[in-house]
C-alpha cells in the first residue's frame, strides 16, 4: 500500500485514507477493550484472526445477497472497504438471552427467543451506547423510517444466514451486533463481523468462544477465537 493517512482510530481497528474517494483501508489491531474502554489488553494474533474471520463472513454474506462494504483482504490484518457514511446506530439480534438483556430485564441467561429479539442502540461512548427506540431515532433525525426498516430486515436476514452456518459447526449464535452506512445513497452493511461483536457458545458444552472470554476474564481468548475459526473452516 502506498501513502496512507489514519482517519480514525477505534478501539480495535484503524481506518486509513488510501487516496481513493470511494475506498478505505481498515486495519484490525491486537487491541481488546471491554466495559466501554475501561478494560484494555493487547492480545497477540487478535488482528490476524479477526481479519480472517471478518473476511470469511463478509464474503459469505455477499454470496447470500447481503450488500456489504467489504471489497478485499490485502494483508493478514488489513482489508479494503467501500467508504460508507456510517449511521451511529447498532443493530442487535438476540437468539438467546445473555449480557445486556439479562442485566436490563432480569431475564435468565440462556433463555431462547423464538422469534429472535431485535434492538437498536445509539453508538455513543460518552453515553455508554444506550438502547433506543425507533421514535428516539426519528426525533434525533438519525435515519428515515424506510432505512430503519431496512436495517431491521437486513439484520434478521444476516441472522437467518449465519445461525445455521454456525450450527453446522456445533455453535449456537446467541446474539450479534451490526452497523450500517450509506454508499451512494444505498444502505450497506459496514463495520465488522468477528467474535468481538457476537456471542458464540458450543451447542453441547455451552463453552464460550467469543469476546465474553475477555470481558468475563475467562482466559485463553485468542486460543478460543482460533479454535472457533478452525472448526468453521476459516483458519
Ligand atoms: P450486549 O447488549 O448484550 O452487551 O451485546 C449484545 C451483542 O452485541 C453481543 O454479541 C456484543 O458482543 C455485541 N455488542 C454490543 N455492543 C458492542 C460494542 O460496542 N462493540 C462490540 N464489539 N460488540 C458489541
PDB file of C-alpha atoms and ligand atoms in Angstrom:
ATOM      1  CA  UNK A   1       0.000   0.000   0.000  1.00  0.00           C
ATOM      2  CA  UNK A   2       1.339   3.467  -0.822  1.00  0.00           C
ATOM      3  CA  UNK A   3       0.603   6.679   1.151  1.00  0.00           C
ATOM      4  CA  UNK A   4      -1.979   6.308   3.876  1.00  0.00           C
ATOM      5  CA  UNK A   5      -3.388   8.627   6.444  1.00  0.00           C
ATOM      6  CA  UNK A   6      -5.078   7.396   9.624  1.00  0.00           C
ATOM      7  CA  UNK A   7      -8.578   8.912   9.592  1.00  0.00           C
ATOM      8  CA  UNK A   8      -9.980   7.243  12.672  1.00  0.00           C
ATOM      9  CA  UNK A   9      -8.567   5.039  15.409  1.00  0.00           C
ATOM     10  CA  UNK A  10     -11.277   2.935  17.037  1.00  0.00           C
ATOM     11  CA  UNK A  11     -10.916   0.545  19.965  1.00  0.00           C
ATOM     12  CA  UNK A  12      -9.714  -2.357  17.843  1.00  0.00           C
ATOM     13  CA  UNK A  13      -9.459  -1.081  14.260  1.00  0.00           C
ATOM     14  CA  UNK A  14      -7.771   1.834  12.494  1.00  0.00           C
ATOM     15  CA  UNK A  15      -9.291   3.304   9.340  1.00  0.00           C
ATOM     16  CA  UNK A  16      -6.952   4.808   6.720  1.00  0.00           C
ATOM     17  CA  UNK A  17      -7.462   7.050   3.727  1.00  0.00           C
ATOM     18  CA  UNK A  18      -5.628   5.481   0.763  1.00  0.00           C
ATOM     19  CA  UNK A  19      -6.181   8.333  -1.650  1.00  0.00           C
ATOM     20  CA  UNK A  20      -9.280   6.875  -3.267  1.00  0.00           C
ATOM     21  CA  UNK A  21     -12.542   8.785  -2.835  1.00  0.00           C
ATOM     22  CA  UNK A  22     -14.732   5.710  -2.528  1.00  0.00           C
ATOM     23  CA  UNK A  23     -12.458   3.305  -0.641  1.00  0.00           C
ATOM     24  CA  UNK A  24     -10.827   2.987   2.771  1.00  0.00           C
ATOM     25  CA  UNK A  25      -8.312   0.615   4.304  1.00  0.00           C
ATOM     26  CA  UNK A  26      -9.195  -0.969   7.645  1.00  0.00           C
ATOM     27  CA  UNK A  27      -6.518  -2.456   9.894  1.00  0.00           C
ATOM     28  CA  UNK A  28      -7.532  -4.956  12.575  1.00  0.00           C
ATOM     29  CA  UNK A  29      -5.248  -4.341  15.581  1.00  0.00           C
ATOM     30  CA  UNK A  30      -4.388  -6.626  18.502  1.00  0.00           C
ATOM     31  CA  UNK A  31      -6.174  -4.357  20.995  1.00  0.00           C
ATOM     32  CA  UNK A  32      -9.060  -5.711  23.043  1.00  0.00           C
ATOM     33  CA  UNK A  33     -11.323  -3.481  25.117  1.00  0.00           C
ATOM     34  CA  UNK A  34     -14.251  -4.097  27.424  1.00  0.00           C
ATOM     35  CA  UNK A  35     -16.585  -2.100  29.634  1.00  0.00           C
ATOM     36  CA  UNK A  36     -16.753   0.739  27.103  1.00  0.00           C
ATOM     37  CA  UNK A  37     -12.953   1.048  27.035  1.00  0.00           C
ATOM     38  CA  UNK A  38     -12.411   0.701  30.816  1.00  0.00           C
ATOM     39  CA  UNK A  39     -10.565  -2.585  30.303  1.00  0.00           C
ATOM     40  CA  UNK A  40      -7.762  -2.908  27.741  1.00  0.00           C
ATOM     41  CA  UNK A  41      -5.255  -5.526  26.649  1.00  0.00           C
ATOM     42  CA  UNK A  42      -3.097  -6.308  23.651  1.00  0.00           C
ATOM     43  CA  UNK A  43      -3.722  -9.887  22.552  1.00  0.00           C
ATOM     44  CA  UNK A  44      -1.186 -11.368  20.172  1.00  0.00           C
ATOM     45  CA  UNK A  45      -2.692 -12.548  16.829  1.00  0.00           C
ATOM     46  CA  UNK A  46      -6.096 -10.945  17.503  1.00  0.00           C
ATOM     47  CA  UNK A  47      -5.816  -8.645  14.471  1.00  0.00           C
ATOM     48  CA  UNK A  48      -4.923 -11.511  12.149  1.00  0.00           C
ATOM     49  CA  UNK A  49      -7.647 -13.832  13.453  1.00  0.00           C
ATOM     50  CA  UNK A  50     -10.350 -11.132  13.386  1.00  0.00           C
ATOM     51  CA  UNK A  51      -9.346 -10.027   9.876  1.00  0.00           C
ATOM     52  CA  UNK A  52      -9.643 -13.601   8.569  1.00  0.00           C
ATOM     53  CA  UNK A  53     -12.949 -14.150  10.391  1.00  0.00           C
ATOM     54  CA  UNK A  54     -14.445 -10.894   9.105  1.00  0.00           C
ATOM     55  CA  UNK A  55     -13.290 -11.525   5.524  1.00  0.00           C
ATOM     56  CA  UNK A  56     -14.829 -15.006   5.540  1.00  0.00           C
ATOM     57  CA  UNK A  57     -18.187 -13.910   6.975  1.00  0.00           C
ATOM     58  CA  UNK A  58     -18.481 -10.778   4.810  1.00  0.00           C
ATOM     59  CA  UNK A  59     -17.753 -12.835   1.673  1.00  0.00           C
ATOM     60  CA  UNK A  60     -20.321 -15.419   2.731  1.00  0.00           C
ATOM     61  CA  UNK A  61     -22.942 -12.746   3.391  1.00  0.00           C
ATOM     62  CA  UNK A  62     -22.248 -11.186  -0.025  1.00  0.00           C
ATOM     63  CA  UNK A  63     -22.661 -14.605  -1.673  1.00  0.00           C
ATOM     64  CA  UNK A  64     -26.028 -14.808   0.069  1.00  0.00           C
ATOM     65  CA  UNK A  65     -27.221 -11.471  -1.286  1.00  0.00           C
ATOM     66  CA  UNK A  66     -26.302  -9.079   1.553  1.00  0.00           C
ATOM     67  CA  UNK A  67     -24.653  -5.916   0.234  1.00  0.00           C
ATOM     68  CA  UNK A  68     -21.606  -5.045   2.350  1.00  0.00           C
ATOM     69  CA  UNK A  69     -18.742  -2.544   2.396  1.00  0.00           C
ATOM     70  CA  UNK A  70     -16.158  -5.342   2.105  1.00  0.00           C
ATOM     71  CA  UNK A  71     -14.036  -5.416  -1.062  1.00  0.00           C
ATOM     72  CA  UNK A  72     -10.817  -7.393  -0.463  1.00  0.00           C
ATOM     73  CA  UNK A  73      -8.264  -8.598   2.063  1.00  0.00           C
ATOM     74  CA  UNK A  74      -4.893  -7.023   1.321  1.00  0.00           C
ATOM     75  CA  UNK A  75      -2.742  -8.435   4.139  1.00  0.00           C
ATOM     76  CA  UNK A  76      -3.066 -10.638   7.229  1.00  0.00           C
ATOM     77  CA  UNK A  77      -4.579  -7.751   9.171  1.00  0.00           C
ATOM     78  CA  UNK A  78      -5.928  -5.344   6.530  1.00  0.00           C
ATOM     79  CA  UNK A  79      -8.958  -5.099   4.271  1.00  0.00           C
ATOM     80  CA  UNK A  80     -10.124  -2.564   1.692  1.00  0.00           C
ATOM     81  CA  UNK A  81     -13.743  -1.498   2.004  1.00  0.00           C
ATOM     82  CA  UNK A  82     -16.189   0.888   0.362  1.00  0.00           C
ATOM     83  CA  UNK A  83     -16.214   4.265   2.100  1.00  0.00           C
ATOM     84  CA  UNK A  84     -19.584   4.420   3.862  1.00  0.00           C
ATOM     85  CA  UNK A  85     -21.271   7.269   5.639  1.00  0.00           C
ATOM     86  CA  UNK A  86     -21.911   5.327   8.860  1.00  0.00           C
ATOM     87  CA  UNK A  87     -25.083   5.587  10.927  1.00  0.00           C
ATOM     88  CA  UNK A  88     -24.432   5.957  14.679  1.00  0.00           C
ATOM     89  CA  UNK A  89     -26.768   3.046  15.352  1.00  0.00           C
ATOM     90  CA  UNK A  90     -26.035  -0.512  16.484  1.00  0.00           C
ATOM     91  CA  UNK A  91     -28.474  -3.226  15.378  1.00  0.00           C
ATOM     92  CA  UNK A  92     -28.602  -6.229  17.691  1.00  0.00           C
ATOM     93  CA  UNK A  93     -30.354  -9.542  17.220  1.00  0.00           C
ATOM     94  CA  UNK A  94     -30.663 -11.991  20.102  1.00  0.00           C
ATOM     95  CA  UNK A  95     -31.468 -15.682  19.657  1.00  0.00           C
ATOM     96  CA  UNK A  96     -30.850 -16.364  23.354  1.00  0.00           C
ATOM     97  CA  UNK A  97     -30.531 -14.220  26.463  1.00  0.00           C
ATOM     98  CA  UNK A  98     -27.051 -13.074  27.501  1.00  0.00           C
ATOM     99  CA  UNK A  99     -25.256  -9.896  28.543  1.00  0.00           C
ATOM    100  CA  UNK A 100     -27.186  -6.648  28.369  1.00  0.00           C
ATOM    101  CA  UNK A 101     -30.727  -8.022  28.131  1.00  0.00           C
ATOM    102  CA  UNK A 102     -30.238 -10.176  31.263  1.00  0.00           C
ATOM    103  CA  UNK A 103     -28.998  -7.155  33.239  1.00  0.00           C
ATOM    104  CA  UNK A 104     -31.656  -4.807  31.891  1.00  0.00           C
ATOM    105  CA  UNK A 105     -34.733  -7.024  32.141  1.00  0.00           C
ATOM    106  CA  UNK A 106     -33.694  -9.633  34.731  1.00  0.00           C
ATOM    107  CA  UNK A 107     -34.116 -12.428  32.175  1.00  0.00           C
ATOM    108  CA  UNK A 108     -32.325 -15.692  32.935  1.00  0.00           C
ATOM    109  CA  UNK A 109     -29.168 -16.297  30.861  1.00  0.00           C
ATOM    110  CA  UNK A 110     -29.629 -18.805  28.051  1.00  0.00           C
ATOM    111  CA  UNK A 111     -33.393 -18.360  27.551  1.00  0.00           C
ATOM    112  CA  UNK A 112     -34.245 -18.995  23.909  1.00  0.00           C
ATOM    113  CA  UNK A 113     -36.008 -16.212  21.994  1.00  0.00           C
ATOM    114  CA  UNK A 114     -38.218 -17.528  19.203  1.00  0.00           C
ATOM    115  CA  UNK A 115     -38.669 -15.385  17.248  1.00  0.00           C
ATOM    116  CA  UNK A 116     -35.338 -13.609  17.821  1.00  0.00           C
ATOM    117  CA  UNK A 117     -35.368 -10.215  19.555  1.00  0.00           C
ATOM    118  CA  UNK A 118     -34.198  -7.092  17.745  1.00  0.00           C
ATOM    119  CA  UNK A 119     -32.855  -3.956  19.482  1.00  0.00           C
ATOM    120  CA  UNK A 120     -31.405  -0.601  18.398  1.00  0.00           C
ATOM    121  CA  UNK A 121     -28.586   1.060  20.379  1.00  0.00           C
ATOM    122  CA  UNK A 122     -27.141   4.536  19.988  1.00  0.00           C
ATOM    123  CA  UNK A 123     -23.429   4.391  19.181  1.00  0.00           C
ATOM    124  CA  UNK A 124     -22.123   6.979  21.610  1.00  0.00           C
ATOM    125  CA  UNK A 125     -19.313   6.070  24.025  1.00  0.00           C
ATOM    126  CA  UNK A 126     -19.896   9.160  26.157  1.00  0.00           C
ATOM    127  CA  UNK A 127     -23.452   7.911  26.857  1.00  0.00           C
ATOM    128  CA  UNK A 128     -22.410   4.244  27.181  1.00  0.00           C
ATOM    129  CA  UNK A 129     -24.202   3.159  23.958  1.00  0.00           C
ATOM    130  CA  UNK A 130     -27.782   3.270  25.361  1.00  0.00           C
ATOM    131  CA  UNK A 131     -30.684   1.222  23.978  1.00  0.00           C
ATOM    132  CA  UNK A 132     -33.011   3.447  21.915  1.00  0.00           C
ATOM    133  CA  UNK A 133     -36.433   3.204  20.330  1.00  0.00           C
ATOM    134  CA  UNK A 134     -37.427   3.995  16.753  1.00  0.00           C
ATOM    135  CA  UNK A 135     -39.080   7.212  17.999  1.00  0.00           C
ATOM    136  CA  UNK A 136     -35.770   8.301  19.568  1.00  0.00           C
ATOM    137  CA  UNK A 137     -34.045   7.705  16.228  1.00  0.00           C
ATOM    138  CA  UNK A 138     -36.640   9.787  14.325  1.00  0.00           C
ATOM    139  CA  UNK A 139     -36.540  12.539  16.959  1.00  0.00           C
ATOM    140  CA  UNK A 140     -32.742  12.746  16.613  1.00  0.00           C
ATOM    141  CA  UNK A 141     -33.115  12.536  12.808  1.00  0.00           C
ATOM    142  CA  UNK A 142     -30.572   9.732  12.613  1.00  0.00           C
ATOM    143  CA  UNK A 143     -32.366   7.701   9.940  1.00  0.00           C
ATOM    144  CA  UNK A 144     -35.595   7.574   7.962  1.00  0.00           C
ATOM    145  CA  UNK A 145     -38.419   5.154   8.715  1.00  0.00           C
ATOM    146  CA  UNK A 146     -37.600   3.325   5.486  1.00  0.00           C
ATOM    147  CA  UNK A 147     -33.894   2.926   6.336  1.00  0.00           C
ATOM    148  CA  UNK A 148     -34.650   1.771   9.876  1.00  0.00           C
ATOM    149  CA  UNK A 149     -36.986  -0.860   8.493  1.00  0.00           C
ATOM    150  CA  UNK A 150     -34.269  -1.953   6.032  1.00  0.00           C
ATOM    151  CA  UNK A 151     -31.662  -2.237   8.808  1.00  0.00           C
ATOM    152  CA  UNK A 152     -34.006  -4.425  10.811  1.00  0.00           C
ATOM    153  CA  UNK A 153     -34.841  -6.668   7.852  1.00  0.00           C
ATOM    154  CA  UNK A 154     -31.162  -6.964   6.845  1.00  0.00           C
ATOM    155  CA  UNK A 155     -30.080  -7.826  10.410  1.00  0.00           C
ATOM    156  CA  UNK A 156     -32.695 -10.599  10.588  1.00  0.00           C
ATOM    157  CA  UNK A 157     -31.578 -11.841   7.147  1.00  0.00           C
ATOM    158  CA  UNK A 158     -27.958 -11.984   8.352  1.00  0.00           C
ATOM    159  CA  UNK A 159     -29.166 -13.987  11.358  1.00  0.00           C
ATOM    160  CA  UNK A 160     -31.026 -16.393   9.062  1.00  0.00           C
ATOM    161  CA  UNK A 161     -27.817 -16.943   7.060  1.00  0.00           C
ATOM    162  CA  UNK A 162     -25.353 -17.171   9.953  1.00  0.00           C
ATOM    163  CA  UNK A 163     -27.312 -19.093  12.590  1.00  0.00           C
ATOM    164  CA  UNK A 164     -27.464 -22.330  10.506  1.00  0.00           C
ATOM    165  CA  UNK A 165     -23.866 -21.837   9.319  1.00  0.00           C
ATOM    166  CA  UNK A 166     -22.578 -21.718  12.903  1.00  0.00           C
ATOM    167  CA  UNK A 167     -24.935 -24.513  13.996  1.00  0.00           C
ATOM    168  CA  UNK A 168     -23.394 -26.851  11.388  1.00  0.00           C
ATOM    169  CA  UNK A 169     -20.057 -26.477  13.209  1.00  0.00           C
ATOM    170  CA  UNK A 170     -21.731 -27.086  16.593  1.00  0.00           C
ATOM    171  CA  UNK A 171     -22.063 -23.448  17.646  1.00  0.00           C
ATOM    172  CA  UNK A 172     -25.055 -21.541  18.950  1.00  0.00           C
ATOM    173  CA  UNK A 173     -25.159 -17.965  17.614  1.00  0.00           C
ATOM    174  CA  UNK A 174     -26.513 -16.293  20.754  1.00  0.00           C
ATOM    175  CA  UNK A 175     -26.526 -12.669  19.574  1.00  0.00           C
ATOM    176  CA  UNK A 176     -24.601 -10.193  17.452  1.00  0.00           C
ATOM    177  CA  UNK A 177     -24.255  -6.539  16.544  1.00  0.00           C
ATOM    178  CA  UNK A 178     -24.270  -4.998  13.066  1.00  0.00           C
ATOM    179  CA  UNK A 179     -23.663  -1.451  11.854  1.00  0.00           C
ATOM    180  CA  UNK A 180     -24.801   0.039   8.566  1.00  0.00           C
ATOM    181  CA  UNK A 181     -23.894   3.030   6.432  1.00  0.00           C
ATOM    182  CA  UNK A 182     -24.816   4.756   3.193  1.00  0.00           C
ATOM    183  CA  UNK A 183     -22.860   4.260  -0.012  1.00  0.00           C
ATOM    184  CA  UNK A 184     -24.036   6.306  -2.987  1.00  0.00           C
ATOM    185  CA  UNK A 185     -27.490   6.507  -1.446  1.00  0.00           C
ATOM    186  CA  UNK A 186     -27.727   2.789  -0.683  1.00  0.00           C
ATOM    187  CA  UNK A 187     -27.714   1.182   2.763  1.00  0.00           C
ATOM    188  CA  UNK A 188     -24.829  -1.320   3.100  1.00  0.00           C
ATOM    189  CA  UNK A 189     -23.540  -3.470   5.942  1.00  0.00           C
ATOM    190  CA  UNK A 190     -20.364  -1.914   7.349  1.00  0.00           C
ATOM    191  CA  UNK A 191     -18.073  -2.278  10.372  1.00  0.00           C
ATOM    192  CA  UNK A 192     -17.218  -5.962  11.004  1.00  0.00           C
ATOM    193  CA  UNK A 193     -18.468  -9.396  11.900  1.00  0.00           C
ATOM    194  CA  UNK A 194     -15.994 -11.017  14.284  1.00  0.00           C
ATOM    195  CA  UNK A 195     -16.007 -12.808  17.622  1.00  0.00           C
ATOM    196  CA  UNK A 196     -15.639  -9.357  19.215  1.00  0.00           C
ATOM    197  CA  UNK A 197     -19.202  -8.450  18.229  1.00  0.00           C
ATOM    198  CA  UNK A 198     -21.169 -11.675  18.604  1.00  0.00           C
ATOM    199  CA  UNK A 199     -21.753 -14.372  21.193  1.00  0.00           C
ATOM    200  CA  UNK A 200     -20.956 -17.920  20.160  1.00  0.00           C
ATOM    201  CA  UNK A 201     -21.493 -20.883  22.509  1.00  0.00           C
ATOM    202  CA  UNK A 202     -20.644 -24.527  21.940  1.00  0.00           C
ATOM    203  CA  UNK A 203     -24.023 -26.254  21.483  1.00  0.00           C
ATOM    204  CA  UNK A 204     -23.014 -29.340  23.501  1.00  0.00           C
ATOM    205  CA  UNK A 205     -20.952 -27.884  26.346  1.00  0.00           C
ATOM    206  CA  UNK A 206     -22.147 -24.264  26.452  1.00  0.00           C
ATOM    207  CA  UNK A 207     -18.486 -23.191  26.398  1.00  0.00           C
ATOM    208  CA  UNK A 208     -17.963 -19.536  25.399  1.00  0.00           C
ATOM    209  CA  UNK A 209     -15.918 -18.865  22.217  1.00  0.00           C
ATOM    210  CA  UNK A 210     -16.427 -15.089  21.896  1.00  0.00           C
ATOM    211  CA  UNK A 211     -15.307 -11.803  23.451  1.00  0.00           C
ATOM    212  CA  UNK A 212     -17.052 -12.626  26.729  1.00  0.00           C
ATOM    213  CA  UNK A 213     -13.882 -14.678  27.415  1.00  0.00           C
ATOM    214  CA  UNK A 214     -12.125 -11.304  27.663  1.00  0.00           C
ATOM    215  CA  UNK A 215     -14.972  -9.344  29.279  1.00  0.00           C
ATOM    216  CA  UNK A 216     -15.501 -12.008  31.966  1.00  0.00           C
ATOM    217  CA  UNK A 217     -11.793 -12.842  32.467  1.00  0.00           C
ATOM    218  CA  UNK A 218     -12.241 -16.454  31.336  1.00  0.00           C
ATOM    219  CA  UNK A 219      -8.754 -16.536  29.747  1.00  0.00           C
ATOM    220  CA  UNK A 220      -7.377 -18.084  26.528  1.00  0.00           C
ATOM    221  CA  UNK A 221      -9.263 -15.515  24.434  1.00  0.00           C
ATOM    222  CA  UNK A 222      -7.317 -15.911  21.190  1.00  0.00           C
ATOM    223  CA  UNK A 223      -6.937 -19.687  21.614  1.00  0.00           C
ATOM    224  CA  UNK A 224     -10.757 -19.887  21.605  1.00  0.00           C
ATOM    225  CA  UNK A 225     -11.064 -17.449  18.664  1.00  0.00           C
ATOM    226  CA  UNK A 226      -8.654 -19.699  16.760  1.00  0.00           C
ATOM    227  CA  UNK A 227     -10.441 -22.915  17.789  1.00  0.00           C
ATOM    228  CA  UNK A 228     -13.773 -21.478  16.610  1.00  0.00           C
ATOM    229  CA  UNK A 229     -12.209 -20.299  13.328  1.00  0.00           C
ATOM    230  CA  UNK A 230     -10.677 -23.723  12.693  1.00  0.00           C
ATOM    231  CA  UNK A 231     -13.976 -25.515  13.371  1.00  0.00           C
ATOM    232  CA  UNK A 232     -15.728 -23.112  10.982  1.00  0.00           C
ATOM    233  CA  UNK A 233     -13.138 -23.707   8.240  1.00  0.00           C
ATOM    234  CA  UNK A 234     -11.897 -20.105   8.393  1.00  0.00           C
ATOM    235  CA  UNK A 235      -8.305 -20.724   9.576  1.00  0.00           C
TER     236      UNK A 235
HETATM  237  P1  LIG B   1     -24.995  -6.716  24.897  1.00  0.00           P
HETATM  238  O1  LIG B   1     -26.061  -5.711  24.614  1.00  0.00           O
HETATM  239  O2  LIG B   1     -25.542  -7.985  25.487  1.00  0.00           O
HETATM  240  O3  LIG B   1     -23.837  -6.173  25.655  1.00  0.00           O
HETATM  241  O4  LIG B   1     -24.399  -7.112  23.463  1.00  0.00           O
HETATM  242  C1  LIG B   1     -25.164  -7.811  22.513  1.00  0.00           C
HETATM  243  C2  LIG B   1     -24.242  -8.280  21.370  1.00  0.00           C
HETATM  244  O5  LIG B   1     -23.758  -7.147  20.656  1.00  0.00           O
HETATM  245  C3  LIG B   1     -23.006  -9.031  21.843  1.00  0.00           C
HETATM  246  O6  LIG B   1     -22.719 -10.034  20.911  1.00  0.00           O
HETATM  247  C4  LIG B   1     -21.901  -7.987  21.846  1.00  0.00           C
HETATM  248  O7  LIG B   1     -20.656  -8.561  21.548  1.00  0.00           O
HETATM  249  C5  LIG B   1     -22.354  -7.047  20.731  1.00  0.00           C
HETATM  250  N1  LIG B   1     -22.036  -5.646  21.039  1.00  0.00           N
HETATM  251  C6  LIG B   1     -22.835  -4.723  21.612  1.00  0.00           C
HETATM  252  N2  LIG B   1     -22.205  -3.529  21.733  1.00  0.00           N
HETATM  253  C7  LIG B   1     -20.982  -3.709  21.224  1.00  0.00           C
HETATM  254  C8  LIG B   1     -19.853  -2.848  21.037  1.00  0.00           C
HETATM  255  O8  LIG B   1     -19.858  -1.657  21.368  1.00  0.00           O
HETATM  256  N3  LIG B   1     -18.747  -3.415  20.469  1.00  0.00           N
HETATM  257  C9  LIG B   1     -18.708  -4.728  20.090  1.00  0.00           C
HETATM  258  N4  LIG B   1     -17.580  -5.211  19.536  1.00  0.00           N
HETATM  259  N5  LIG B   1     -19.758  -5.548  20.212  1.00  0.00           N
HETATM  260  C10 LIG B   1     -20.881  -5.064  20.778  1.00  0.00           C
END
